[in-house]
Each structure stands twice: as C-alpha cells, then as structure tokens.
XYZ file of C-alpha atoms in Angstrom:
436
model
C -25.216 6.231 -0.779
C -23.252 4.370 -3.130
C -26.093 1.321 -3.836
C -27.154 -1.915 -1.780
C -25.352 -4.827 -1.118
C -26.573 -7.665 -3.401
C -28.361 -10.234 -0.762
C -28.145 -13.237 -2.587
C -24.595 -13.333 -2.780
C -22.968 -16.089 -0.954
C -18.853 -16.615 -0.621
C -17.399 -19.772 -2.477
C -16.720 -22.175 0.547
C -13.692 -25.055 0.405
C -14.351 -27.026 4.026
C -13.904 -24.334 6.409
C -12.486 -21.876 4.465
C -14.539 -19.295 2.206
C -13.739 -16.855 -1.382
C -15.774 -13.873 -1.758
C -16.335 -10.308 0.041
C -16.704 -9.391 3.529
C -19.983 -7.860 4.090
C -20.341 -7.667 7.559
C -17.970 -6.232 10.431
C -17.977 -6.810 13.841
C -14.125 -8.207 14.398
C -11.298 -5.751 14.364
C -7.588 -6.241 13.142
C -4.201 -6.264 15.517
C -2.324 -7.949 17.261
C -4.445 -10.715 18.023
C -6.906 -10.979 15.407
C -5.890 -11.842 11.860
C -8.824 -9.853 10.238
C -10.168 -11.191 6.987
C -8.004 -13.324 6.222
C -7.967 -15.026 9.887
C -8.144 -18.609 11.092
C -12.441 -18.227 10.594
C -12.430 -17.322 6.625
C -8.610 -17.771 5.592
C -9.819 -17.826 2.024
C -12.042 -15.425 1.916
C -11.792 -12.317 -0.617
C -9.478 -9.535 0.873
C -12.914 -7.050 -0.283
C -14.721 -5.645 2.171
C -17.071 -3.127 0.058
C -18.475 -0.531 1.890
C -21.880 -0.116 0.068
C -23.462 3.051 2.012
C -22.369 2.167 5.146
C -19.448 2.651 7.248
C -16.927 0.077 7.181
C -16.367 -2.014 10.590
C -14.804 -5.004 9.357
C -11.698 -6.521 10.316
C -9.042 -5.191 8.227
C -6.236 -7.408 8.178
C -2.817 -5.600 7.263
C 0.104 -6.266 5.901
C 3.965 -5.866 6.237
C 7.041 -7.993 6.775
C 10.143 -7.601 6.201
C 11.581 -7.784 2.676
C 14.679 -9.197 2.572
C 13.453 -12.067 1.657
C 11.838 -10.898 -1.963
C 13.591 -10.681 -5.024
C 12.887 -7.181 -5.589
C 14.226 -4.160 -3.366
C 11.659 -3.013 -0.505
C 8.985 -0.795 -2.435
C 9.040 1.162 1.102
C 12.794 2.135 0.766
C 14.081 5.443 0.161
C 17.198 3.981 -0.656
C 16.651 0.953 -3.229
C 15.846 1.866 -6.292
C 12.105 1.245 -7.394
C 11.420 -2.127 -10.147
C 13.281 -1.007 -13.118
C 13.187 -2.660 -16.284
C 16.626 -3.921 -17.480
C 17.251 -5.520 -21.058
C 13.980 -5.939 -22.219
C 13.052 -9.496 -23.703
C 10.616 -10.699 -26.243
C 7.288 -8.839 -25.999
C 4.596 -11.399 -23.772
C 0.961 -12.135 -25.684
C -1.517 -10.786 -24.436
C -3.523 -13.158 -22.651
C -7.225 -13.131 -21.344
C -8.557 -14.899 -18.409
C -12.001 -15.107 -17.605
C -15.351 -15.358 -19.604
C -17.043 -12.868 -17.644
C -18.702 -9.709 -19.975
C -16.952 -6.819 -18.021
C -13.698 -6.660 -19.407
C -11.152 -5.185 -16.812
C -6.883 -4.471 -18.691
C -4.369 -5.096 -16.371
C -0.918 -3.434 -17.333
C 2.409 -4.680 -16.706
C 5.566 -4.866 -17.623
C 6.210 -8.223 -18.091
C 9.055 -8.867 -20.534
C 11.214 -6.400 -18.652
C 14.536 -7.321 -16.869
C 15.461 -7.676 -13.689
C 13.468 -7.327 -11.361
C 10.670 -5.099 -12.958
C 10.192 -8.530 -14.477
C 10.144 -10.363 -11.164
C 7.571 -8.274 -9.542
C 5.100 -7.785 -12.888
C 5.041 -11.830 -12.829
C 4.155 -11.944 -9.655
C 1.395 -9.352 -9.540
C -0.160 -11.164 -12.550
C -0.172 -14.320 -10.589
C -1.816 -12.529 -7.486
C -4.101 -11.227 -9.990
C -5.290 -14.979 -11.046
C -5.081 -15.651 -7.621
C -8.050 -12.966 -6.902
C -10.062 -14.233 -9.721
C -10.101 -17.632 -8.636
C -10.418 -16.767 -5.179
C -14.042 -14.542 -5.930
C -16.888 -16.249 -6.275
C -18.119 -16.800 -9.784
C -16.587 -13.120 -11.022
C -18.527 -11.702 -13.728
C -15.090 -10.350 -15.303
C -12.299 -11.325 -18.179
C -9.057 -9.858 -17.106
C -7.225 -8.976 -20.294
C -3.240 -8.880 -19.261
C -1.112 -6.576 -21.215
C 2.792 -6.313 -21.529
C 3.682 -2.751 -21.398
C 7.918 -4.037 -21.987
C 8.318 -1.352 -19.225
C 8.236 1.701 -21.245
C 5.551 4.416 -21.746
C 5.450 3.857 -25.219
C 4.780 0.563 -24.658
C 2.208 0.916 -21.920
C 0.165 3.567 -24.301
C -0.061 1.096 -26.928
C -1.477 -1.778 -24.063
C -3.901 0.653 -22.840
C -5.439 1.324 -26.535
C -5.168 -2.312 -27.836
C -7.171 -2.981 -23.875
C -9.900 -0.036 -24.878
C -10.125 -1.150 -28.623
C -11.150 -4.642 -26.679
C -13.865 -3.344 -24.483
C -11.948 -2.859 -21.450
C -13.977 -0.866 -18.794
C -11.157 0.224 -16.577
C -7.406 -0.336 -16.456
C -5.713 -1.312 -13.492
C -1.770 -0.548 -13.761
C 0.973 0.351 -14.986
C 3.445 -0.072 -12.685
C 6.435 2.659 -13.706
C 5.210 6.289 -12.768
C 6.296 7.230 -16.300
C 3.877 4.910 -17.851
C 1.074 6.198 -16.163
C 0.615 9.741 -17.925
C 0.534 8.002 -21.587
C -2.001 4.988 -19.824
C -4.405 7.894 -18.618
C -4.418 10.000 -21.953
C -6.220 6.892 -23.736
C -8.245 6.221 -20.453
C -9.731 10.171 -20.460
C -9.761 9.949 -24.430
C -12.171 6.673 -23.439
C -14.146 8.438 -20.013
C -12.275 4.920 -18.136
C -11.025 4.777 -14.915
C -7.378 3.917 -14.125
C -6.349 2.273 -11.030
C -2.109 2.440 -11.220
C 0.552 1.064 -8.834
C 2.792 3.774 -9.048
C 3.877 5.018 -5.534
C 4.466 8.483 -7.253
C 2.292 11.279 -5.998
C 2.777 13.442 -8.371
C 1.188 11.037 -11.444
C -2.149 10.466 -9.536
C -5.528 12.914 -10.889
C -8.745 12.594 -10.701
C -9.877 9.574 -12.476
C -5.900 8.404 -12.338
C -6.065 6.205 -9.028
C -2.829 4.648 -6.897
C -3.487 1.800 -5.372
C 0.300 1.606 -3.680
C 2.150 2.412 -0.451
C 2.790 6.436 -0.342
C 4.167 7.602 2.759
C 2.022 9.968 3.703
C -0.427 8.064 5.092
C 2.719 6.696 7.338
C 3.404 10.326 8.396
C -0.162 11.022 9.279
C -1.019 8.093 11.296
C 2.325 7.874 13.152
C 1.665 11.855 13.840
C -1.885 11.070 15.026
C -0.590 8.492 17.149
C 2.077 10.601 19.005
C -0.279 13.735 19.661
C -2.540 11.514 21.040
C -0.694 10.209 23.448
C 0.311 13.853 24.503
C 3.608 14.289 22.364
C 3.545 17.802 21.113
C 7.697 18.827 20.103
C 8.635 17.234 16.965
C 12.045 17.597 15.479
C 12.800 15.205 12.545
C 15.639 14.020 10.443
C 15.229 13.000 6.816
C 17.178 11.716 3.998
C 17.774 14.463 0.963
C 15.796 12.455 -1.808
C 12.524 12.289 -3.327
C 10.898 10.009 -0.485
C 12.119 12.370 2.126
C 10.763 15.037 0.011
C 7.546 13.534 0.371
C 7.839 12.500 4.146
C 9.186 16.248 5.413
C 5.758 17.909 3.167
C 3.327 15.088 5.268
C 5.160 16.204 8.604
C 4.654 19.690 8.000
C 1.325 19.604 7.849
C 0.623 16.761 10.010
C 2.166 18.122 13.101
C 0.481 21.583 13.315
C -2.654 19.867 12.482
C -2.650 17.696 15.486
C -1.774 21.129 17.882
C 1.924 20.246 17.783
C 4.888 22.257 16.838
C 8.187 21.673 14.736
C 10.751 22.563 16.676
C 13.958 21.621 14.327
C 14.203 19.943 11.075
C 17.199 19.014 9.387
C 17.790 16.769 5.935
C 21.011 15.009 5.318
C 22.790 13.669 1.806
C 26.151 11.562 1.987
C 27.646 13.490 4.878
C 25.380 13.454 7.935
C 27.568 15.300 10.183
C 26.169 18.806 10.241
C 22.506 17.816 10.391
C 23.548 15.448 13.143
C 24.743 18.324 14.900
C 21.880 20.629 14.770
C 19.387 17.684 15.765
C 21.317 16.450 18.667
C 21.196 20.585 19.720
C 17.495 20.811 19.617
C 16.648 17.157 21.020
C 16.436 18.941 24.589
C 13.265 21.040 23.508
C 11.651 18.250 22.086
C 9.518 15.085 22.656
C 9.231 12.955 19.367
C 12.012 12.568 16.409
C 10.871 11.010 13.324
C 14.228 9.562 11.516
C 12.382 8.297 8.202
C 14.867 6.259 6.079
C 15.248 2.583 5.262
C 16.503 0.311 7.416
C 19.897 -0.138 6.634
C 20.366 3.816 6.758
C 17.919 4.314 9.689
C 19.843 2.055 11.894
C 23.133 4.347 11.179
C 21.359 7.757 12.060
C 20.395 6.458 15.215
C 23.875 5.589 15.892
C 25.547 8.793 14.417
C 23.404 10.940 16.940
C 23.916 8.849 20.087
C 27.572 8.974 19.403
C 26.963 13.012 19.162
C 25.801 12.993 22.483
C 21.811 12.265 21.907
C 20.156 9.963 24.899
C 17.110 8.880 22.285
C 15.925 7.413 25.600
C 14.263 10.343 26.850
C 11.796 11.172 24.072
C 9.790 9.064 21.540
C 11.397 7.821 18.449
C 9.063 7.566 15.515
C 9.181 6.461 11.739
C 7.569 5.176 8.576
C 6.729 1.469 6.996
C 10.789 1.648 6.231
C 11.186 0.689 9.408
C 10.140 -2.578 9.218
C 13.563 -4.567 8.879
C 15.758 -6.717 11.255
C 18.329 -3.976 11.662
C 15.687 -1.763 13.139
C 14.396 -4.699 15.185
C 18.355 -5.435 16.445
C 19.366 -2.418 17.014
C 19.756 -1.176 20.576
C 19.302 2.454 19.897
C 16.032 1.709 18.064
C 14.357 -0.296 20.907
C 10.919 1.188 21.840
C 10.562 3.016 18.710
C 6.722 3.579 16.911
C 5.867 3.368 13.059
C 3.131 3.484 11.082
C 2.524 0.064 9.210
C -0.059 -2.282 7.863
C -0.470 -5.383 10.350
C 1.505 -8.567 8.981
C -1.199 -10.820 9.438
C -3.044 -10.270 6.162
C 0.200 -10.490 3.940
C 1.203 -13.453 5.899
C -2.075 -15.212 4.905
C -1.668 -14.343 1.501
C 2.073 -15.519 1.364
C 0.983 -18.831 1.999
C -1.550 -19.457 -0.401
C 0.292 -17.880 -2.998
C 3.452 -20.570 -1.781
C 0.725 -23.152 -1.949
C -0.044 -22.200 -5.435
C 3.060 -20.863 -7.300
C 5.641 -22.814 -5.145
C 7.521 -19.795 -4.232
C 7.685 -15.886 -2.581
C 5.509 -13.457 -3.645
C 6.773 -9.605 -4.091
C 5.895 -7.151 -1.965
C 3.471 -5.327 -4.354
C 1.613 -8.664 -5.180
C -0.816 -7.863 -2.721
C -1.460 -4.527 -4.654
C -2.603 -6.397 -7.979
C -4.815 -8.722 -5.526
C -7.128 -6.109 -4.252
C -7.117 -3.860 -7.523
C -8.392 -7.140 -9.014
C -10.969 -8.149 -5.687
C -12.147 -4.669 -6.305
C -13.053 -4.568 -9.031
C -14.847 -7.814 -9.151
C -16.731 -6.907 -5.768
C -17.748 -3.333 -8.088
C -19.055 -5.516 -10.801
C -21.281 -7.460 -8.859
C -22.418 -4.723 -6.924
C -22.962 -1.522 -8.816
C -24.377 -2.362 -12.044
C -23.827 0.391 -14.969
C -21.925 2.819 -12.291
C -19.216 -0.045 -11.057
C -16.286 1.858 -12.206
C -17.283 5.378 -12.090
C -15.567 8.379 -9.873
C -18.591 8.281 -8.036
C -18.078 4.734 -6.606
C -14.131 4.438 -6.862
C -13.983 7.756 -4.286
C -16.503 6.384 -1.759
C -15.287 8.157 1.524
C -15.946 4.607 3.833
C -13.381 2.911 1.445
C -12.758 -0.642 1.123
C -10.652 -3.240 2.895
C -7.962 -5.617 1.081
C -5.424 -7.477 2.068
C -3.193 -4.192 3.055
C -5.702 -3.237 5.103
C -8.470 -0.203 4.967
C -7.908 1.868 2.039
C -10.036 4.988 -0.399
C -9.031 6.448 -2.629
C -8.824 10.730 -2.758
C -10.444 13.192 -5.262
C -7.016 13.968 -6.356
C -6.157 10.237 -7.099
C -3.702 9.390 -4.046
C -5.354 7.222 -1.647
C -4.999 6.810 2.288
C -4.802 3.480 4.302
C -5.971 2.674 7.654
C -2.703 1.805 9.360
C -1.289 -0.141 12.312
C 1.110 1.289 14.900
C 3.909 -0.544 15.784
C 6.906 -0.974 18.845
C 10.542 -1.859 17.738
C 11.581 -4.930 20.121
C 14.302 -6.645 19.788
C 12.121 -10.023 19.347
C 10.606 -7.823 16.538
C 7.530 -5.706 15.939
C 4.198 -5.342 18.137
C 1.240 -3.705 17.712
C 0.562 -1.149 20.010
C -2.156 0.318 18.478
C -4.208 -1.895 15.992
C -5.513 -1.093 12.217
C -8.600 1.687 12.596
C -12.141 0.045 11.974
C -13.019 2.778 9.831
C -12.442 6.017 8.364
C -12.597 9.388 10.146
C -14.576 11.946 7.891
C-alpha cells in the first residue's frame, strides 16, 4: 500500500474543463477515446496516481510525427540526440512557486542548437504543469546546467544547498552520473530524461522513451495473435544495440523462436541477403530503424526477392513518420507507440499559451513535474522516497501508463498501431493497467 488518496481534493475547474489528478478510472484510451486529456476534462492534470490500487484510468498516449519540431525525433536511431552547440551566457536561476517542497529541475538552457530548443521548451511544459495542478504545494527551482556535466553537478548542489527534495533532469546522459553523486551524497531522488539505459540506478530514475518497452509490447502483441518465427533486421548502432538485447529476450519469453537475425552498417547488402533467405521459415520481421532508413530496408529486401506480404511486419515508436505511412511496402505493418491523442491535447494548449510547437520531450518535463506535485499532496514525509517512486501500479501522464523499475529504467503502457497509407490506427489500444 503506498497511502490513501486525499478526499478533499478537488481539480481546479475553468467552464467545462478541469486541472488536477485523475483519481478514478473507468474509461480506457485508443482509438476512440482521448483518455485524460479527452473532450470531458481537456485540462485536467496528465496524473493519474495510483495510491494502493490498481490503475484503470484512461491513459491517453502520445506520438506524432516529428517533422514538424525543431529538434531531431528523440525516437530516431539515426538523428543525433539534443546536443549542445556554442554555449551562450549562463541563464539565472529562477524559482517559481511559493509552495514549501522545493523540487530542482535541470536543464540545459543556454546551450546551442537545439539542446537549447528543447530545454526551453521542457521548462515551459514544466510551468505549464504547475499552473495546470491545483493549488501545488511546490517551488520549482530551474537550473541551467550550460549542457555539460560539470555544469549540471554544480546545478544539482547549488538546488540541494536550497532545500531541494528531489531533482528532476538533466537531460544529456553524461550529466546524469555527476547529478546523482550529489543526489546519493543528499539521500534525494533523481528523476532524469536521459533515454540512456545504461545511466539509470536505483534512486537514478528515466522518465524518457527507451525502446524496450517498444520491443516488448510489439512482441506481446504478435505472440498473441499466434505469431511465433521472428527474424529481425537492425541498424549497427547503439539503439539497435538496445532493440536486438529487448528482442532476445522478448521473443523466447512469449514461447517464440528467433529464427535469423542480421544487423546492417552503411552497406546493407549482405544482411539483406541472409534475411530475404530465412523470410520463408518465418512469420514476423521486426525492421527497427527511423523512418527515413526504415522505408529503404523495406525496399532493399523486396527488390531481393522478399514478398513482406506473407508475414507480419513489425517495428518500434521510429516508425511513426509519413514515409512509413506512404510507403507501399510498409502498408499493414504493427508498432508499438503511445496513442496521439494525449500529445495532441497537450500541443494545443501549449500553442495556446507559448504561441508555438512544443518538442517532443516537452511532455516528459510535464509529467515529471504533475508527479511530483500529485506525490506532494499525497504522501506526506515519504512523497519522494524509492518506496513511492517504484510503486508497481505506476502512474499515468500525458505519454500514457508509466513506473518506474528497481533498476531506474521505467516501462510504459503502450498502444499498437497499423501503417495505412491515410496514416496510423490503433489496433490494439493503451493497456488499463500493469501486468505484475
């Protein structure tokens, strides 16, 4: 049991539109519900605590296509993550709020390009969450980490030397080892943004998009529906690194077998080969890569000789792009994504507010920030603790159902969707709750 919902609580109302946390759950997200951020409470809190219970609220998700955003696709294997260019003048920090928990948020502000872009507009999502929460008992102090690890280290301590109970970035997975060594040095909670596995521990939390969570659920999906060959092809690089390690285990797991697997750099020939040679014992191929290169694969093996028509094409959130949508080769294929509803929903308030596009990752800072405002209202003395942060129910936030894992990753409840040439559908809508 994690502690009792507080009863007296009511959500800030505007007309027909409410602010605060979802506390009860009878709707369900996909295709044709918008979740908790639907037409009924549009402005209500993307929190849905789960306070001892299991969660069944609605859950709505989150994906569209970023071409549109000023930074690359934080889903794409191939453009590069934020990175800070020239660096500019060091940004004050700057405190907003007059609640008594005080909760750092770390970002790297006065970075260039577009590290700069997308820290901007996660601070603005962050006001946005503040505003949007009823009466928050919280002061959000906002740090400029410039980008660097040096930089973040010094954030952190100059946030812990000010009372701050838990820190909620960086952004850069380099930043986050020097962030957690003053957190520990403190007993504080970090909640980063890094989509790097390999920086998350216990009491180091990612609230970001990893793959394998795409990997799983699209896995799931397939088995249950009776698919039991897999044979993938991945792209030699650190996300494919991360999305062949998920499949490995995900497909004996669910009773299935691998029967090929092949990786390709620059020259996609000889993988190309041995795929389109083992595509006769098989009934699934997941082809995980962005969706410029995605869209080429596809064509490379049916110009080998592959008909993708006779088994089940499957991928990641990467896929979500109008080449994979226009494609004719890609028609009919299933990934694993957040619904777009929820981001959708947010898009337009934060257009209403800020007068232009929000980043991809905004939504991140949002629910990081709806957290832990819900966790201050809720659990007194133990709001920020392991004990709450790693409740197995989870929480839902704009992106949908996520918890976080003992190890400091975190899993989210996702959508499955079809390719069509009109663009995606859900075939299979965000889960209502955890599994244990």
């Amino acid at each position: 049991m994690v502690g009792a919902f507080d009863p007296k609580f009511r959500p800030k109302t505007s007309g027909n539109k409410t602010s605060g946390i979802k506390t009860s759950g009878t709707e369900q997200s996909g295709a044709g519900k918008s979740g908790i951020l639907g037409s009924k409470a549009s402005r209500r809190s993307a929190l849905g605590l789960i306070l001892g219970a299991p969660l069944l609220g609605a859950c709505a998700g989150v994906q569209q296509s970023i071409s549109q955003f000023s930074v690359p696709n934080p889903f794409s294997s191939s453009s590069p993550a934020p990175t800070a260019g020239p660096v500019g003048p060091q940004q004050q920090s700057v405190a907003i709020g007059t609640g008594n928990v005080k909760v750092a948020l770390i970002l790297p502000l006065s970075a260039g390009g577009n590290a700069g872009v997308a820290a901007q507009s996660m601070k603005n999502a962050s006001e946005m969450a503040l505003a949007e929460f009823l009466s928050p008992n919280l002061q959000l102090l906002i740090k400029d980490d410039a980008g660097s690890p040096q930089g973040a280290q010094q954030a952190a301590q100059l946030a812990v030397d000010e009372g701050a109970e838990i820190i909620l970035g960086p952004l850069f997975a380099a930043s986050v080892p020097a962030v957690a060594q003053v957190a520990r040095a403190r007993n504080i909670s970090v909640i980063a943004f890094s989509t790097d596995s390999s920086v998350a521990s216990r009491g180091v939390y990612l609230l970001s998009f990893l793959p394998e969570s795409d990997v799983n659920r699209i896995v799931d999906y397939a088995a249950g529906t009776g698919k039991r060959s897999f044979v993938a092809m991945l792209p030699e690089n650190a996300y494919g690194n991360v999305v062949e390690a998920a499949f490995k285990q995900a497909v004996p797991r669910r009773g299935g077998r691998v029967v090929a697997f092949e990786k390709y750099g620059a020259d996609r020939a000889t993988a190309t080969r041995n795929i389109v040679a083992a595509l006769g014992q098989a009934d699934s191929l997941l082809l995980a890569d962005d969706g410029e290169a995605v869209v080429s694969v596809a064509d490379g093996l049916v110009a080998a000789g592959a008909n993708l028509k006779n088994l089940q094409l499957l991928g990641t959130g990467l896929w979500d792009n109008p080449r994979v949508f226009g494609s004719p080769h890609m028609q009919g294929g299933l990934y694993a994504a957040p619904d777009p509803a929820g981001f959708r929903a947010f898009a337009a308030r934060y257009r209403s507010k800020y007068g232009g596009e929000p980043v991809r990752t905004a939504t991140l800072a949002y629910d990081a920030v709806a957290l832990v405002a819900a966790l201050s209202r809720t659990q007194g003395g133990k709001r920020f603790t392991s004990e709450v942060l790693l409740n197995a129910s989870g929480f839902a936030g704009i992106d949908g159902l996520f918890r976080f894992r003992a190890e400091g990753t975190n899993e989210r409840g996702l959508a499955v969707m079809r390719v069509t040439s009109g663009g995606p559908t859900s075939v299979a809508g965000s889960p209502r709750s955890f599994g244990a």
